[in-house]
């Protein structure tokens, strides 16, 4: 055959697939002698582009051992040639695990997008985890041991490989097996992963595994996280916040089916935000609440009492900012600036939490609106800022004539209030209400 004559020539190019096509269209033209000749070429390092020869042979009557060797060679080279993949998954039970372990990373690469640090623009590759799952089902115990070895190595590349493997296989049993290891390495990375940068791909994949584990096993994972938070370590705190925030990720305007992990994450983030409300830049938990997502209105309705309670705690923290020190020192300009920044951060978070409460009240209908108004009327007289924040969100309740009628009395009372902050909030409500509702205001 003319094609065979070109194998050792410089004219042979890497994308020349004529041999593969010939094996598919006319396999009878390949004699046993020719098949042996081609197979021998795949073992010659001097021959370029023997992947095309291997693909050709996979369509021909070749001994199973040789097919396996060819398939492993192709897959290790990150080839997506389906006959090679199909052959490996059909014989995976019979392979030495030393060979299986060499196929893990290529199969993981088929199941996951590239690491964030290597993505340039959008990737349009079709992702498929069928092959890596086949290996997991067939060699579960050995693969778990392999993943453990990668985690225990201390090598960032190997740890990243272990995390990517878990993500690619994506089964609850595997997440459960490595749950404590993943959470521990992520939250204690300053000690266990000293060389990892904050934006390292290894940290990214550990975080993704932790988030997925929390979604699948929320109670168990939350228990592990809370046990580590007892260290009162800043890195642990930030890592835990990242897991809870990651669990609340959603597509804009997509309907969300509330699950246990949503409820647990929401509560944890709520009190993490309230525990340290003074620095908006550093408090990722507080940042989550800065925008009340409509997609979570049912969750806001369910958690309304907790949100209101958290907002009330912030009133106490606002008052504490102005409590004089036991040792009186003349205030400096910097101290006053710091206090003003703290007041601003606490007030911003309180306003955001009240917005979530208003979202929940609106979702509950008339009963929720009445609960929200009862909250307003029950606030102590000295909590002026809290009252102003509650009034500011009356507009979120006034979505039709009936809800307007429920709110109007308290709104007019706020417009006539003795404190300028509450009056200003009430004036803003009038301007924020939808014009179709506002035109029904009594003159």
Short mmCIF file of C-alpha atoms in Angstrom, two decimals:
data_model
loop_
_atom_site.label_atom_id
_atom_site.label_comp_id
_atom_site.label_asym_id
_atom_site.label_seq_id
_atom_site.Cartn_x
_atom_site.Cartn_y
_atom_site.Cartn_z
CA UNK A 1 0.00 0.00 0.00
CA UNK A 2 1.25 3.47 -0.88
CA UNK A 3 0.25 4.81 2.53
CA UNK A 4 2.43 2.26 4.32
CA UNK A 5 5.39 3.17 2.15
CA UNK A 6 5.16 6.74 3.45
CA UNK A 7 5.40 5.82 7.13
CA UNK A 8 9.15 6.37 7.33
CA UNK A 9 9.19 9.33 4.98
CA UNK A 10 9.27 12.97 5.87
CA UNK A 11 6.04 13.46 3.91
CA UNK A 12 3.98 11.77 6.65
CA UNK A 13 2.04 14.38 8.65
CA UNK A 14 0.46 14.10 12.07
CA UNK A 15 -3.13 14.62 10.93
CA UNK A 16 -2.96 12.16 8.05
CA UNK A 17 -5.81 9.77 8.87
CA UNK A 18 -5.82 7.74 5.66
CA UNK A 19 -4.74 4.56 7.45
CA UNK A 20 -7.59 4.88 9.94
CA UNK A 21 -10.10 5.49 7.16
CA UNK A 22 -8.80 2.51 5.18
CA UNK A 23 -9.16 0.25 8.24
CA UNK A 24 -12.76 1.35 8.65
CA UNK A 25 -13.77 1.12 4.98
CA UNK A 26 -11.81 -1.92 3.86
CA UNK A 27 -10.39 -3.88 6.80
CA UNK A 28 -9.99 -6.95 4.57
CA UNK A 29 -7.08 -5.23 2.79
CA UNK A 30 -4.98 -5.53 5.95
CA UNK A 31 -3.29 -8.92 6.00
CA UNK A 32 -1.92 -10.45 9.20
CA UNK A 33 1.58 -9.68 7.99
CA UNK A 34 0.66 -6.04 7.40
CA UNK A 35 -1.02 -5.79 10.80
CA UNK A 36 2.14 -7.11 12.49
CA UNK A 37 4.24 -4.69 10.47
CA UNK A 38 2.09 -1.74 11.58
CA UNK A 39 2.08 -2.88 15.20
CA UNK A 40 5.87 -3.08 15.19
CA UNK A 41 5.95 0.52 13.98
CA UNK A 42 4.06 1.69 17.06
CA UNK A 43 6.98 0.43 19.18
CA UNK A 44 9.60 2.34 17.22
CA UNK A 45 10.32 5.66 18.85
CA UNK A 46 11.90 6.90 15.62
CA UNK A 47 8.57 6.74 13.79
CA UNK A 48 6.58 9.95 13.97
CA UNK A 49 2.84 10.14 14.51
CA UNK A 50 2.23 6.50 15.43
CA UNK A 51 -1.09 7.56 17.01
CA UNK A 52 -2.61 7.32 13.54
CA UNK A 53 -1.26 3.78 13.21
CA UNK A 54 -2.70 2.87 16.62
CA UNK A 55 -6.11 4.22 15.61
CA UNK A 56 -5.93 2.14 12.46
CA UNK A 57 -5.09 -1.05 14.36
CA UNK A 58 -7.98 -0.57 16.79
CA UNK A 59 -10.35 -1.21 13.89
CA UNK A 60 -8.63 -4.46 12.91
CA UNK A 61 -8.54 -8.03 14.33
CA UNK A 62 -5.65 -7.52 16.73
CA UNK A 63 -4.97 -9.58 19.88
CA UNK A 64 -6.58 -8.16 23.04
CA UNK A 65 -3.24 -7.58 24.78
CA UNK A 66 -2.00 -5.53 21.85
CA UNK A 67 -5.26 -3.58 21.62
CA UNK A 68 -4.97 -2.78 25.32
CA UNK A 69 -1.42 -1.54 24.92
CA UNK A 70 -2.40 0.63 21.95
CA UNK A 71 -5.45 2.01 23.76
CA UNK A 72 -3.45 2.89 26.87
CA UNK A 73 -0.87 4.65 24.72
CA UNK A 74 -3.54 6.73 23.00
CA UNK A 75 -5.40 7.69 26.16
CA UNK A 76 -2.20 8.56 28.03
CA UNK A 77 -1.53 10.96 25.18
CA UNK A 78 -4.89 12.58 25.96
CA UNK A 79 -6.47 11.26 22.78
CA UNK A 80 -10.27 11.25 22.69
CA UNK A 81 -10.40 8.36 20.25
CA UNK A 82 -13.58 6.55 21.29
CA UNK A 83 -12.60 2.98 20.26
CA UNK A 84 -9.55 3.24 22.54
CA UNK A 85 -11.66 4.50 25.44
CA UNK A 86 -14.30 1.83 24.87
CA UNK A 87 -11.67 -0.90 24.83
CA UNK A 88 -10.11 0.26 28.10
CA UNK A 89 -13.45 0.41 29.90
CA UNK A 90 -14.25 -3.10 28.65
CA UNK A 91 -11.04 -4.61 30.07
CA UNK A 92 -10.48 -2.35 33.11
CA UNK A 93 -11.17 -5.25 35.51
CA UNK A 94 -8.21 -7.17 34.09
CA UNK A 95 -5.64 -4.36 34.02
CA UNK A 96 -2.83 -3.91 36.50
CA UNK A 97 -3.70 -0.90 38.66
CA UNK A 98 -0.33 0.60 37.76
CA UNK A 99 -1.72 0.94 34.23
CA UNK A 100 -5.12 2.11 35.45
CA UNK A 101 -3.55 4.90 37.52
CA UNK A 102 -1.89 6.28 34.38
CA UNK A 103 -5.32 6.69 32.79
CA UNK A 104 -6.96 8.58 35.65
CA UNK A 105 -5.75 12.07 34.75
CA UNK A 106 -6.57 11.77 31.01
CA UNK A 107 -10.07 10.54 31.83
CA UNK A 108 -10.50 13.29 34.43
CA UNK A 109 -9.49 15.78 31.74
CA UNK A 110 -12.39 14.55 29.60
CA UNK A 111 -14.85 15.16 32.44
CA UNK A 112 -13.83 18.64 33.62
CA UNK A 113 -13.18 22.01 31.99
CA UNK A 114 -9.59 23.30 32.06
CA UNK A 115 -8.26 24.83 35.29
CA UNK A 116 -9.21 28.51 35.76
CA UNK A 117 -5.60 29.62 35.34
CA UNK A 118 -5.41 28.13 31.83
CA UNK A 119 -8.79 29.19 30.42
CA UNK A 120 -8.56 31.82 27.70
CA UNK A 121 -12.10 32.78 26.70
CA UNK A 122 -14.94 30.28 26.55
CA UNK A 123 -14.25 26.58 26.11
CA UNK A 124 -16.70 24.61 23.99
CA UNK A 125 -15.43 21.09 24.66
CA UNK A 126 -18.08 18.48 25.41
CA UNK A 127 -17.53 17.11 28.92
CA UNK A 128 -18.00 13.40 29.61
CA UNK A 129 -17.29 11.58 32.88
CA UNK A 130 -18.50 8.17 31.70
CA UNK A 131 -15.02 6.68 31.37
CA UNK A 132 -13.68 7.84 34.75
CA UNK A 133 -16.86 6.61 36.43
CA UNK A 134 -16.40 3.23 34.77
CA UNK A 135 -12.93 3.01 36.29
CA UNK A 136 -14.32 4.02 39.70
CA UNK A 137 -17.04 1.37 39.62
CA UNK A 138 -14.61 -1.35 38.59
CA UNK A 139 -11.64 -0.42 40.81
CA UNK A 140 -13.28 1.52 43.66
CA UNK A 141 -11.05 0.40 46.53
CA UNK A 142 -7.79 0.87 44.64
CA UNK A 143 -8.86 4.24 43.27
CA UNK A 144 -9.76 5.45 46.76
CA UNK A 145 -6.31 4.41 47.96
CA UNK A 146 -4.77 6.18 44.97
CA UNK A 147 -6.64 9.40 45.85
CA UNK A 148 -5.53 9.09 49.48
CA UNK A 149 -1.91 8.78 48.38
CA UNK A 150 -2.25 11.93 46.29
CA UNK A 151 -3.72 13.86 49.23
CA UNK A 152 -1.06 12.57 51.63
CA UNK A 153 1.82 13.43 49.31
CA UNK A 154 1.96 17.11 50.26
CA UNK A 155 2.57 17.92 46.59
CA UNK A 156 0.21 20.65 45.34
CA UNK A 157 -0.02 19.14 41.86
CA UNK A 158 -0.98 15.74 43.26
CA UNK A 159 -3.47 17.25 45.71
CA UNK A 160 -5.01 19.16 42.82
CA UNK A 161 -5.19 15.89 40.87
CA UNK A 162 -6.97 14.17 43.77
CA UNK A 163 -9.54 16.96 44.03
CA UNK A 164 -10.14 16.98 40.27
CA UNK A 165 -10.61 13.21 40.30
CA UNK A 166 -13.31 13.46 42.97
CA UNK A 167 -15.05 16.23 41.03
CA UNK A 168 -14.90 14.25 37.79
CA UNK A 169 -16.40 11.08 39.29
CA UNK A 170 -18.98 13.12 41.22
CA UNK A 171 -20.64 10.46 43.38
CA UNK A 172 -21.82 10.94 46.97
CA UNK A 173 -19.92 7.92 48.27
CA UNK A 174 -16.59 9.34 47.11
CA UNK A 175 -17.33 12.78 48.57
CA UNK A 176 -18.17 11.13 51.89
CA UNK A 177 -14.95 9.10 51.93
CA UNK A 178 -12.69 12.13 51.53
CA UNK A 179 -14.87 14.76 53.21
CA UNK A 180 -12.77 15.42 56.31
CA UNK A 181 -9.50 15.39 54.35
CA UNK A 182 -10.72 17.96 51.82
CA UNK A 183 -12.31 20.29 54.39
CA UNK A 184 -9.24 20.05 56.62
CA UNK A 185 -6.77 20.89 53.85
CA UNK A 186 -8.88 23.79 52.60
CA UNK A 187 -9.57 25.41 55.96
CA UNK A 188 -6.09 24.77 57.39
CA UNK A 189 -4.22 25.51 54.20
CA UNK A 190 -1.88 27.98 55.92
CA UNK A 191 -0.44 25.00 57.79
CA UNK A 192 -1.03 22.07 55.42
CA UNK A 193 -0.54 23.84 52.07
CA UNK A 194 1.99 26.52 52.89
CA UNK A 195 3.14 27.01 49.30
CA UNK A 196 -0.35 27.47 47.86
CA UNK A 197 -1.30 30.97 46.78
CA UNK A 198 -4.79 32.27 47.45
CA UNK A 199 -5.67 32.02 43.74
CA UNK A 200 -3.93 28.66 43.24
CA UNK A 201 -5.80 26.09 41.15
CA UNK A 202 -5.34 23.60 43.99
CA UNK A 203 -7.32 25.84 46.35
CA UNK A 204 -9.96 26.33 43.66
CA UNK A 205 -10.53 22.59 43.23
CA UNK A 206 -10.49 21.85 46.96
CA UNK A 207 -13.14 24.54 47.38
CA UNK A 208 -15.26 23.06 44.57
CA UNK A 209 -15.06 19.61 46.16
CA UNK A 210 -15.95 21.07 49.57
CA UNK A 211 -18.98 22.90 48.15
CA UNK A 212 -20.22 19.81 46.31
CA UNK A 213 -19.72 17.71 49.44
CA UNK A 214 -21.67 20.21 51.52
CA UNK A 215 -24.53 20.11 49.01
CA UNK A 216 -24.67 16.31 49.04
CA UNK A 217 -23.92 15.80 52.75
CA UNK A 218 -24.88 19.09 54.44
CA UNK A 219 -25.26 17.93 58.03
CA UNK A 220 -22.05 15.92 58.15
CA UNK A 221 -20.02 18.55 56.32
CA UNK A 222 -21.38 21.39 58.45
CA UNK A 223 -20.40 19.45 61.57
CA UNK A 224 -16.81 19.15 60.29
CA UNK A 225 -16.65 22.84 59.39
CA UNK A 226 -17.99 23.94 62.77
CA UNK A 227 -15.48 21.76 64.60
CA UNK A 228 -12.63 23.48 62.74
CA UNK A 229 -14.09 26.95 63.35
CA UNK A 230 -13.40 26.45 67.05
CA UNK A 231 -9.77 27.32 66.23
CA UNK A 232 -10.84 31.00 65.82
CA UNK A 233 -8.42 31.21 62.91
CA UNK A 234 -8.94 33.83 60.18
CA UNK A 235 -8.06 31.45 57.33
CA UNK A 236 -10.44 28.83 58.68
CA UNK A 237 -13.16 31.48 58.98
CA UNK A 238 -12.69 32.65 55.39
CA UNK A 239 -12.56 29.11 54.07
CA UNK A 240 -15.79 28.20 55.84
CA UNK A 241 -17.49 31.32 54.52
CA UNK A 242 -16.38 30.45 50.99
CA UNK A 243 -17.96 26.98 51.27
CA UNK A 244 -21.28 28.34 52.52
CA UNK A 245 -21.31 31.09 49.89
CA UNK A 246 -20.41 28.59 47.19
CA UNK A 247 -23.41 26.49 48.17
CA UNK A 248 -25.67 29.51 47.59
CA UNK A 249 -24.43 30.11 44.03
CA UNK A 250 -27.22 30.16 41.49
CA UNK A 251 -28.01 31.27 37.98
CA UNK A 252 -29.76 34.60 37.75
CA UNK A 253 -33.54 34.20 37.44
CA UNK A 254 -33.35 30.40 37.60
CA UNK A 255 -35.97 28.80 39.82
CA UNK A 256 -34.36 27.29 42.92
CA UNK A 257 -35.60 24.15 44.61
CA UNK A 258 -34.79 24.74 48.27
CA UNK A 259 -32.79 21.98 49.93
CA UNK A 260 -31.35 21.45 53.39
CA UNK A 261 -27.95 22.80 52.38
CA UNK A 262 -29.54 26.15 51.39
CA UNK A 263 -31.10 26.53 54.82
CA UNK A 264 -27.95 25.58 56.71
CA UNK A 265 -25.71 27.81 54.58
CA UNK A 266 -28.10 30.77 54.93
CA UNK A 267 -28.17 30.51 58.73
CA UNK A 268 -24.41 30.11 58.99
CA UNK A 269 -23.74 33.08 56.71
CA UNK A 270 -26.29 35.18 58.60
CA UNK A 271 -24.55 34.84 61.95
CA UNK A 272 -21.07 35.00 60.44
CA UNK A 273 -22.10 38.36 58.97
CA UNK A 274 -23.45 39.60 62.30
CA UNK A 275 -20.44 38.40 64.31
CA UNK A 276 -18.12 40.80 62.48
CA UNK A 277 -20.13 43.51 60.72
CA UNK A 278 -17.53 46.25 60.94
CA UNK A 279 -15.54 45.67 57.73
CA UNK A 280 -17.56 45.17 54.54
CA UNK A 281 -14.44 44.61 52.45
CA UNK A 282 -13.31 41.61 54.50
CA UNK A 283 -16.67 40.12 55.53
CA UNK A 284 -17.72 37.87 52.64
CA UNK A 285 -20.69 36.61 54.63
CA UNK A 286 -22.02 40.16 54.94
CA UNK A 287 -21.46 40.73 51.23
CA UNK A 288 -23.81 37.84 50.45
CA UNK A 289 -26.70 39.69 52.11
CA UNK A 290 -26.10 43.02 50.37
CA UNK A 291 -28.54 42.03 47.62
CA UNK A 292 -31.81 40.22 48.48
CA UNK A 293 -32.16 37.76 45.62
CA UNK A 294 -35.73 37.17 44.44
CA UNK A 295 -34.73 33.57 43.70
CA UNK A 296 -34.44 33.04 47.47
CA UNK A 297 -37.72 34.69 48.49
CA UNK A 298 -39.13 31.42 49.83
CA UNK A 299 -36.00 30.92 51.91
CA UNK A 300 -36.24 34.52 53.14
CA UNK A 301 -39.84 33.86 54.19
CA UNK A 302 -38.82 30.72 56.07
CA UNK A 303 -35.88 32.43 57.78
CA UNK A 304 -37.65 35.75 58.43
CA UNK A 305 -37.59 35.50 62.24
CA UNK A 306 -33.88 34.71 62.25
CA UNK A 307 -33.11 37.60 59.89
CA UNK A 308 -35.09 40.03 62.05
CA UNK A 309 -33.30 38.78 65.15
CA UNK A 310 -29.92 39.26 63.50
CA UNK A 311 -30.87 42.80 62.46
CA UNK A 312 -31.85 43.55 66.07
CA UNK A 313 -28.46 42.31 67.29
CA UNK A 314 -26.85 44.83 64.94
CA UNK A 315 -28.70 47.63 66.78
CA UNK A 316 -26.83 46.58 69.90
CA UNK A 317 -23.55 46.61 68.00
CA UNK A 318 -24.32 50.11 66.70
CA UNK A 319 -24.89 51.32 70.25
CA UNK A 320 -21.70 49.60 71.43
CA UNK A 321 -19.60 51.64 68.98
CA UNK A 322 -20.39 54.80 70.93
CA UNK A 323 -19.86 53.34 74.41
CA UNK A 324 -16.94 55.27 75.95
CA UNK A 325 -13.78 53.39 76.88
CA UNK A 326 -13.14 52.73 80.57
CA UNK A 327 -9.88 54.62 80.26
CA UNK A 328 -10.78 57.98 78.76
CA UNK A 329 -8.33 59.09 76.08
CA UNK A 330 -8.83 62.19 73.98
CA UNK A 331 -10.20 60.98 70.62
CA UNK A 332 -8.07 61.43 67.54
CA UNK A 333 -9.25 62.13 64.02
CA UNK A 334 -8.36 58.58 62.93
CA UNK A 335 -10.43 57.05 65.72
CA UNK A 336 -13.46 59.09 64.69
CA UNK A 337 -13.01 58.04 61.06
CA UNK A 338 -12.77 54.41 62.16
CA UNK A 339 -15.95 54.70 64.22
CA UNK A 340 -17.79 56.34 61.33
CA UNK A 341 -16.70 53.54 59.02
CA UNK A 342 -17.90 50.96 61.54
CA UNK A 343 -21.27 52.69 61.88
CA UNK A 344 -21.62 52.80 58.11
CA UNK A 345 -20.82 49.09 57.74
CA UNK A 346 -23.17 47.99 60.52
CA UNK A 347 -25.98 50.22 59.26
CA UNK A 348 -25.50 48.94 55.70
CA UNK A 349 -25.71 45.32 56.84
CA UNK A 350 -28.75 46.02 59.01
CA UNK A 351 -30.50 47.67 56.08
CA UNK A 352 -29.64 44.69 53.88
CA UNK A 353 -31.03 42.22 56.43
CA UNK A 354 -34.24 44.23 56.74
CA UNK A 355 -34.49 44.07 52.93
CA UNK A 356 -34.29 40.27 53.15
CA UNK A 357 -36.99 40.30 55.84
CA UNK A 358 -39.18 42.47 53.59
CA UNK A 359 -38.59 40.05 50.71
CA UNK A 360 -39.70 37.17 52.93
CA UNK A 361 -42.71 39.11 54.21
CA UNK A 362 -43.82 39.89 50.67
CA UNK A 363 -43.47 36.22 49.70
CA UNK A 364 -45.74 35.20 52.60
CA UNK A 365 -48.50 37.52 51.41
CA UNK A 366 -50.84 39.41 53.73
CA UNK A 367 -49.77 37.45 56.82
CA UNK A 368 -46.12 38.25 56.15
CA UNK A 369 -46.83 41.94 55.62
CA UNK A 370 -48.69 42.10 58.93
CA UNK A 371 -45.76 40.37 60.65
CA UNK A 372 -43.36 42.93 59.17
CA UNK A 373 -45.52 45.85 60.32
CA UNK A 374 -45.80 44.28 63.77
CA UNK A 375 -42.00 44.18 63.87
CA UNK A 376 -41.92 47.91 63.14
CA UNK A 377 -44.46 48.80 65.81
CA UNK A 378 -42.71 46.67 68.44
CA UNK A 379 -39.26 48.23 68.03
CA UNK A 380 -38.03 50.14 71.11
CA UNK A 381 -38.07 53.93 70.84
CA UNK A 382 -34.30 54.12 71.18
CA UNK A 383 -33.70 51.97 68.05
CA UNK A 384 -34.18 54.86 65.66
CA UNK A 385 -31.78 53.55 63.02
CA UNK A 386 -33.49 50.15 62.96
CA UNK A 387 -36.88 51.86 62.64
CA UNK A 388 -35.58 53.94 59.74
CA UNK A 389 -34.25 50.83 58.01
CA UNK A 390 -37.58 49.03 58.42
CA UNK A 391 -39.56 52.00 57.07
CA UNK A 392 -37.18 52.29 54.10
CA UNK A 393 -38.35 48.88 52.88
CA UNK A 394 -42.11 49.47 53.10
CA UNK A 395 -42.05 49.95 49.33
CA UNK A 396 -41.14 46.27 48.85
CA UNK A 397 -44.42 45.33 50.56
CA UNK A 398 -46.66 47.66 48.55
CA UNK A 399 -47.13 45.67 45.37
CA UNK A 400 -50.90 46.12 44.93
CA UNK A 401 -53.83 48.08 46.34
CA UNK A 402 -54.51 45.61 49.18
CA UNK A 403 -50.91 45.57 50.42
CA UNK A 404 -50.82 49.37 50.10
CA UNK A 405 -53.86 49.62 52.37
CA UNK A 406 -52.12 47.47 54.98
CA UNK A 407 -48.96 49.61 54.99
CA UNK A 408 -50.43 53.08 54.53
CA UNK A 409 -51.19 53.83 58.19
CA UNK A 410 -47.63 53.06 59.32
CA UNK A 411 -46.20 54.93 56.34
CA UNK A 412 -48.14 58.10 57.20
CA UNK A 413 -47.07 57.75 60.81
CA UNK A 414 -43.44 57.58 59.67
CA UNK A 415 -43.90 60.68 57.49
CA UNK A 416 -44.99 62.57 60.62
CA UNK A 417 -42.34 61.06 62.93
CA UNK A 418 -40.25 63.34 65.09
CA UNK A 419 -36.91 61.92 63.89
CA UNK A 420 -35.58 63.16 60.57
CA UNK A 421 -34.07 59.77 59.66
CA UNK A 422 -37.43 58.02 59.83
CA UNK A 423 -39.15 60.85 57.92
CA UNK A 424 -36.48 60.67 55.21
CA UNK A 425 -36.96 56.90 54.88
CA UNK A 426 -40.73 57.39 54.55
CA UNK A 427 -40.30 60.03 51.84
CA UNK A 428 -38.05 57.64 49.92
CA UNK A 429 -40.72 54.93 50.16
CA UNK A 430 -43.27 57.20 48.48
CA UNK A 431 -40.89 57.77 45.57
CA UNK A 432 -39.91 54.08 45.34
CA UNK A 433 -43.43 52.64 45.18
CA UNK A 434 -44.50 51.59 41.71
CA UNK A 435 -46.47 54.36 40.03
CA UNK A 436 -49.49 52.08 39.44
CA UNK A 437 -49.72 51.56 43.20
CA UNK A 438 -48.87 55.17 44.04
CA UNK A 439 -51.73 56.51 41.93
CA UNK A 440 -54.09 54.80 44.38
CA UNK A 441 -52.74 56.76 47.34
CA UNK A 442 -55.53 58.79 49.01
CA UNK A 443 -55.16 62.49 48.29
#
